[in-house]
PDB file of C-alpha atoms in Angstrom:
ATOM      1  CA  MET A   1     -57.135  68.769  10.540  1.00  0.00           C
ATOM      2  CA  ALA A   2     -53.476  67.835  10.801  1.00  0.00           C
ATOM      3  CA  ARG A   3     -52.840  64.970  13.134  1.00  0.00           C
ATOM      4  CA  GLN A   4     -50.090  62.462  13.563  1.00  0.00           C
ATOM      5  CA  ALA A   5     -50.895  58.870  12.677  1.00  0.00           C
ATOM      6  CA  ALA A   6     -49.364  56.074  14.682  1.00  0.00           C
ATOM      7  CA  PHE A   7     -47.178  53.725  12.689  1.00  0.00           C
ATOM      8  CA  THR A   8     -46.163  50.351  14.060  1.00  0.00           C
ATOM      9  CA  GLY A   9     -43.993  47.403  13.125  1.00  0.00           C
ATOM     10  CA  ILE A  10     -41.685  47.939  10.185  1.00  0.00           C
ATOM     11  CA  LEU A  11     -42.944  51.533   9.857  1.00  0.00           C
ATOM     12  CA  SER A  12     -42.720  52.324  13.571  1.00  0.00           C
ATOM     13  CA  ASN A  13     -41.722  55.776  14.779  1.00  0.00           C
ATOM     14  CA  ALA A  14     -39.568  54.079  17.449  1.00  0.00           C
ATOM     15  CA  SER A  15     -35.884  53.731  16.597  1.00  0.00           C
ATOM     16  CA  ASP A  16     -35.687  50.472  18.589  1.00  0.00           C
ATOM     17  CA  TYR A  17     -38.102  48.810  16.150  1.00  0.00           C
ATOM     18  CA  ASN A  18     -37.274  50.718  13.007  1.00  0.00           C
ATOM     19  CA  PRO A  19     -33.681  51.982  13.088  1.00  0.00           C
ATOM     20  CA  ASP A  20     -33.507  52.662   9.345  1.00  0.00           C
ATOM     21  CA  PHE A  21     -36.342  55.117   8.825  1.00  0.00           C
ATOM     22  CA  TYR A  22     -38.110  55.730  12.130  1.00  0.00           C
ATOM     23  CA  ASN A  23     -37.691  59.489  11.676  1.00  0.00           C
ATOM     24  CA  TRP A  24     -38.768  59.728   8.043  1.00  0.00           C
ATOM     25  CA  ASN A  25     -41.871  61.658   7.045  1.00  0.00           C
ATOM     26  CA  LYS A  26     -44.744  59.220   6.609  1.00  0.00           C
ATOM     27  CA  VAL A  27     -48.108  59.619   4.950  1.00  0.00           C
ATOM     28  CA  LYS A  28     -51.021  57.286   5.487  1.00  0.00           C
ATOM     29  CA  VAL A  29     -53.466  57.180   2.584  1.00  0.00           C
ATOM     30  CA  ARG A  30     -56.687  55.456   3.541  1.00  0.00           C
ATOM     31  CA  TYR A  31     -57.674  52.740   1.114  1.00  0.00           C
ATOM     32  CA  CYS A  32     -61.017  53.840  -0.246  1.00  0.00           C
ATOM     33  CA  ASP A  33     -61.608  52.719  -3.796  1.00  0.00           C
ATOM     34  CA  GLY A  34     -61.699  48.916  -4.092  1.00  0.00           C
ATOM     35  CA  SER A  35     -59.193  48.758  -6.960  1.00  0.00           C
ATOM     36  CA  SER A  36     -55.821  49.563  -5.394  1.00  0.00           C
ATOM     37  CA  PHE A  37     -56.124  53.054  -6.871  1.00  0.00           C
ATOM     38  CA  THR A  38     -56.354  51.849 -10.497  1.00  0.00           C
ATOM     39  CA  GLY A  39     -60.020  52.548 -11.282  1.00  0.00           C
ATOM     40  CA  ASP A  40     -61.022  55.330 -13.649  1.00  0.00           C
ATOM     41  CA  LYS A  41     -64.536  55.353 -15.073  1.00  0.00           C
ATOM     42  CA  GLU A  42     -66.238  58.512 -16.253  1.00  0.00           C
ATOM     43  CA  GLU A  43     -69.761  57.254 -15.680  1.00  0.00           C
ATOM     44  CA  VAL A  44     -71.222  56.942 -12.212  1.00  0.00           C
ATOM     45  CA  ASP A  45     -72.788  53.604 -11.226  1.00  0.00           C
ATOM     46  CA  PRO A  46     -76.509  54.431 -11.496  1.00  0.00           C
ATOM     47  CA  SER A  47     -77.621  51.829  -8.958  1.00  0.00           C
ATOM     48  CA  THR A  48     -75.221  52.898  -6.196  1.00  0.00           C
ATOM     49  CA  ASN A  49     -74.127  56.418  -7.192  1.00  0.00           C
ATOM     50  CA  VAL A  50     -70.536  55.215  -6.705  1.00  0.00           C
ATOM     51  CA  HIS A  51     -67.693  56.853  -8.638  1.00  0.00           C
ATOM     52  CA  TYR A  52     -64.965  54.391  -9.679  1.00  0.00           C
ATOM     53  CA  ARG A  53     -62.069  56.830  -9.821  1.00  0.00           C
ATOM     54  CA  GLY A  54     -59.349  55.481  -7.549  1.00  0.00           C
ATOM     55  CA  ALA A  55     -56.633  56.365 -10.069  1.00  0.00           C
ATOM     56  CA  ARG A  56     -57.686  60.006  -9.804  1.00  0.00           C
ATOM     57  CA  VAL A  57     -57.503  59.825  -6.013  1.00  0.00           C
ATOM     58  CA  TRP A  58     -53.986  58.351  -6.334  1.00  0.00           C
ATOM     59  CA  GLN A  59     -52.961  61.115  -8.754  1.00  0.00           C
ATOM     60  CA  ALA A  60     -54.347  63.867  -6.504  1.00  0.00           C
ATOM     61  CA  VAL A  61     -52.547  62.478  -3.443  1.00  0.00           C
ATOM     62  CA  ILE A  62     -49.246  62.166  -5.326  1.00  0.00           C
ATOM     63  CA  GLU A  63     -49.537  65.675  -6.818  1.00  0.00           C
ATOM     64  CA  ASP A  64     -50.229  67.089  -3.355  1.00  0.00           C
ATOM     65  CA  LEU A  65     -47.227  65.292  -1.843  1.00  0.00           C
ATOM     66  CA  LEU A  66     -44.938  66.366  -4.686  1.00  0.00           C
ATOM     67  CA  ALA A  67     -46.026  69.979  -4.173  1.00  0.00           C
ATOM     68  CA  LYS A  68     -45.267  69.670  -0.450  1.00  0.00           C
ATOM     69  CA  GLY A  69     -41.658  68.613  -1.006  1.00  0.00           C
ATOM     70  CA  MET A  70     -41.694  64.977  -2.052  1.00  0.00           C
ATOM     71  CA  ASN A  71     -40.353  66.156  -5.427  1.00  0.00           C
ATOM     72  CA  LYS A  72     -37.037  66.736  -3.616  1.00  0.00           C
ATOM     73  CA  ALA A  73     -36.953  63.389  -1.811  1.00  0.00           C
ATOM     74  CA  LYS A  74     -33.600  61.700  -1.504  1.00  0.00           C
ATOM     75  CA  ASN A  75     -35.102  58.502  -0.041  1.00  0.00           C
ATOM     76  CA  ALA A  76     -38.647  57.210  -0.462  1.00  0.00           C
ATOM     77  CA  LEU A  77     -40.508  54.067   0.478  1.00  0.00           C
ATOM     78  CA  ILE A  78     -44.018  53.233  -0.663  1.00  0.00           C
ATOM     79  CA  SER A  79     -45.690  50.560   1.398  1.00  0.00           C
ATOM     80  CA  GLY A  80     -49.095  49.197   2.147  1.00  0.00           C
ATOM     81  CA  CYS A  81     -50.878  46.316   3.797  1.00  0.00           C
ATOM     82  CA  SER A  82     -53.312  43.923   2.084  1.00  0.00           C
ATOM     83  CA  ALA A  83     -54.980  45.887  -0.746  1.00  0.00           C
ATOM     84  CA  GLY A  84     -52.547  48.691   0.091  1.00  0.00           C
ATOM     85  CA  GLY A  85     -49.715  46.204  -0.342  1.00  0.00           C
ATOM     86  CA  LEU A  86     -51.101  45.375  -3.769  1.00  0.00           C
ATOM     87  CA  THR A  87     -51.177  49.120  -4.437  1.00  0.00           C
ATOM     88  CA  SER A  88     -47.468  49.379  -3.627  1.00  0.00           C
ATOM     89  CA  ILE A  89     -46.740  46.623  -6.171  1.00  0.00           C
ATOM     90  CA  LEU A  90     -48.994  47.952  -8.943  1.00  0.00           C
ATOM     91  CA  HIS A  91     -47.688  51.531  -8.574  1.00  0.00           C
ATOM     92  CA  CYS A  92     -44.076  50.733  -7.621  1.00  0.00           C
ATOM     93  CA  ASP A  93     -42.232  51.770 -10.788  1.00  0.00           C
ATOM     94  CA  ARG A  94     -44.575  54.687 -11.545  1.00  0.00           C
ATOM     95  CA  PHE A  95     -44.011  56.012  -8.011  1.00  0.00           C
ATOM     96  CA  HIS A  96     -40.255  55.796  -8.590  1.00  0.00           C
ATOM     97  CA  GLN A  97     -40.545  57.667 -11.905  1.00  0.00           C
ATOM     98  CA  LEU A  98     -42.249  60.617 -10.178  1.00  0.00           C
ATOM     99  CA  LEU A  99     -39.284  61.234  -7.889  1.00  0.00           C
ATOM    100  CA  PRO A 100     -35.853  62.698  -8.656  1.00  0.00           C
ATOM    101  CA  ALA A 101     -33.669  60.402 -10.767  1.00  0.00           C
ATOM    102  CA  ASP A 102     -31.078  60.155  -7.994  1.00  0.00           C
ATOM    103  CA  ALA A 103     -33.618  59.316  -5.267  1.00  0.00           C
ATOM    104  CA  ASN A 104     -33.245  56.020  -3.446  1.00  0.00           C
ATOM    105  CA  VAL A 105     -36.721  54.484  -3.884  1.00  0.00           C
ATOM    106  CA  LYS A 106     -38.032  51.173  -2.608  1.00  0.00           C
ATOM    107  CA  CYS A 107     -41.422  49.482  -2.430  1.00  0.00           C
ATOM    108  CA  LEU A 108     -42.802  47.266   0.342  1.00  0.00           C
ATOM    109  CA  SER A 109     -45.864  45.052   0.058  1.00  0.00           C
ATOM    110  CA  ASP A 110     -47.162  43.710   3.369  1.00  0.00           C
ATOM    111  CA  ALA A 111     -49.788  40.972   2.804  1.00  0.00           C
ATOM    112  CA  GLY A 112     -50.505  42.252  -0.708  1.00  0.00           C
ATOM    113  CA  PHE A 113     -49.158  39.372  -2.777  1.00  0.00           C
ATOM    114  CA  PHE A 114     -52.479  37.830  -3.776  1.00  0.00           C
ATOM    115  CA  ILE A 115     -52.006  34.601  -5.687  1.00  0.00           C
ATOM    116  CA  ASN A 116     -53.954  33.265  -8.635  1.00  0.00           C
ATOM    117  CA  VAL A 117     -54.625  29.654  -7.720  1.00  0.00           C
ATOM    118  CA  LYS A 118     -57.635  27.440  -7.303  1.00  0.00           C
ATOM    119  CA  ASP A 119     -59.049  27.300  -3.796  1.00  0.00           C
ATOM    120  CA  ILE A 120     -59.749  24.142  -1.812  1.00  0.00           C
ATOM    121  CA  THR A 121     -63.021  23.608  -3.709  1.00  0.00           C
ATOM    122  CA  GLY A 122     -61.139  23.548  -7.013  1.00  0.00           C
ATOM    123  CA  ALA A 123     -62.614  26.859  -8.164  1.00  0.00           C
ATOM    124  CA  ASN A 124     -60.658  29.977  -9.063  1.00  0.00           C
ATOM    125  CA  HIS A 125     -62.675  32.565  -7.160  1.00  0.00           C
ATOM    126  CA  ALA A 126     -59.771  35.012  -6.849  1.00  0.00           C
ATOM    127  CA  GLU A 127     -59.369  35.338 -10.618  1.00  0.00           C
ATOM    128  CA  ALA A 128     -63.106  35.864 -11.093  1.00  0.00           C
ATOM    129  CA  PHE A 129     -63.063  38.458  -8.302  1.00  0.00           C
ATOM    130  CA  PHE A 130     -60.169  40.430  -9.816  1.00  0.00           C
ATOM    131  CA  ASN A 131     -61.695  40.214 -13.312  1.00  0.00           C
ATOM    132  CA  ASP A 132     -64.825  41.813 -11.847  1.00  0.00           C
ATOM    133  CA  VAL A 133     -62.767  44.505 -10.097  1.00  0.00           C
ATOM    134  CA  VAL A 134     -60.973  45.417 -13.332  1.00  0.00           C
ATOM    135  CA  ALA A 135     -64.224  45.497 -15.325  1.00  0.00           C
ATOM    136  CA  THR A 136     -66.255  47.375 -12.705  1.00  0.00           C
ATOM    137  CA  HIS A 137     -63.580  49.991 -12.031  1.00  0.00           C
ATOM    138  CA  GLY A 138     -62.185  50.384 -15.549  1.00  0.00           C
ATOM    139  CA  SER A 139     -58.738  49.525 -14.202  1.00  0.00           C
ATOM    140  CA  ALA A 140     -57.115  48.031 -17.312  1.00  0.00           C
ATOM    141  CA  LYS A 141     -55.657  51.337 -18.547  1.00  0.00           C
ATOM    142  CA  ASN A 142     -53.940  51.936 -15.201  1.00  0.00           C
ATOM    143  CA  LEU A 143     -52.327  48.535 -14.771  1.00  0.00           C
ATOM    144  CA  PRO A 144     -48.684  48.193 -15.836  1.00  0.00           C
ATOM    145  CA  SER A 145     -48.514  47.840 -19.622  1.00  0.00           C
ATOM    146  CA  SER A 146     -45.622  45.410 -19.197  1.00  0.00           C
ATOM    147  CA  CYS A 147     -48.316  42.955 -18.083  1.00  0.00           C
ATOM    148  CA  THR A 148     -51.436  44.052 -19.974  1.00  0.00           C
ATOM    149  CA  SER A 149     -49.550  43.862 -23.279  1.00  0.00           C
ATOM    150  CA  LYS A 150     -49.126  40.111 -22.683  1.00  0.00           C
ATOM    151  CA  LEU A 151     -52.003  38.990 -20.453  1.00  0.00           C
ATOM    152  CA  PRO A 152     -55.672  39.806 -19.827  1.00  0.00           C
ATOM    153  CA  ALA A 153     -56.000  42.789 -17.493  1.00  0.00           C
ATOM    154  CA  GLY A 154     -57.768  40.786 -14.774  1.00  0.00           C
ATOM    155  CA  VAL A 155     -54.768  38.535 -14.217  1.00  0.00           C
ATOM    156  CA  CYS A 156     -52.463  41.567 -14.195  1.00  0.00           C
ATOM    157  CA  PHE A 157     -53.943  42.348 -10.779  1.00  0.00           C
ATOM    158  CA  PHE A 158     -52.029  39.342  -9.456  1.00  0.00           C
ATOM    159  CA  PRO A 159     -48.484  40.237  -8.342  1.00  0.00           C
ATOM    160  CA  GLN A 160     -47.124  36.941  -9.681  1.00  0.00           C
ATOM    161  CA  ASN A 161     -47.687  38.428 -13.146  1.00  0.00           C
ATOM    162  CA  GLU A 162     -46.145  41.800 -12.261  1.00  0.00           C
ATOM    163  CA  VAL A 163     -43.073  41.378 -10.099  1.00  0.00           C
ATOM    164  CA  GLN A 164     -40.699  40.109 -12.787  1.00  0.00           C
ATOM    165  CA  GLN A 165     -41.047  43.387 -14.694  1.00  0.00           C
ATOM    166  CA  ILE A 166     -40.711  45.744 -11.709  1.00  0.00           C
ATOM    167  CA  GLN A 167     -37.399  47.618 -11.851  1.00  0.00           C
ATOM    168  CA  THR A 168     -37.584  49.362  -8.461  1.00  0.00           C
ATOM    169  CA  PRO A 169     -36.405  47.319  -5.448  1.00  0.00           C
ATOM    170  CA  LEU A 170     -39.477  45.568  -4.049  1.00  0.00           C
ATOM    171  CA  PHE A 171     -39.750  43.835  -0.688  1.00  0.00           C
ATOM    172  CA  ILE A 172     -42.563  41.344  -0.169  1.00  0.00           C
ATOM    173  CA  LEU A 173     -43.829  40.357   3.256  1.00  0.00           C
ATOM    174  CA  ASN A 174     -46.604  37.741   3.240  1.00  0.00           C
ATOM    175  CA  ALA A 175     -47.827  35.252   5.806  1.00  0.00           C
ATOM    176  CA  ALA A 176     -47.896  31.582   4.861  1.00  0.00           C
ATOM    177  CA  TYR A 177     -51.657  31.653   5.477  1.00  0.00           C
ATOM    178  CA  ASP A 178     -53.810  34.657   4.677  1.00  0.00           C
ATOM    179  CA  SER A 179     -57.405  34.362   5.864  1.00  0.00           C
ATOM    180  CA  TRP A 180     -58.690  36.760   3.193  1.00  0.00           C
ATOM    181  CA  GLN A 181     -57.193  34.691   0.395  1.00  0.00           C
ATOM    182  CA  VAL A 182     -58.552  31.469   1.892  1.00  0.00           C
ATOM    183  CA  ILE A 183     -62.148  32.738   2.095  1.00  0.00           C
ATOM    184  CA  ILE A 184     -62.460  34.813  -1.104  1.00  0.00           C
ATOM    185  CA  ARG A 185     -65.561  33.708  -3.000  1.00  0.00           C
TER     186      ARG A 185
END
């Protein structure tokens, strides 16, 4: 089932658009868990039969890539868009730690810097939403301890509470207006 995925923009396979790493190996991991690959609950949701185990999916993907040669990487970039961009922030330093000590590792978040502010109605729907995500998925144990040791786990889903502790170079690309963040309720 091997097939080549098309990458565009900053991850383009075309050297004209992406002169720095157009010819790097790239892996697209479909976002499938609703918790930026942090969830890990043993029990299955009885009403939906859903397994909240995104952290296990993340671990399996990483182990597979390491076994296929990523353990010898000299340069690595983890990136994602929207919830995938949040994934690249939340897993940035842990991703770096899995690679050789001399590897040049960077993280890129494209539209994943979700902010914890009140919306135009004066309500803080985003914080309530992320609190529910953390509780539903059992994400607290897989969020960076540099944040959860100081703040409630739900607010550790917000990059503004994470980025100051991240040691790996992190690039953030966010639009001034993000329709998802404007309409979250």
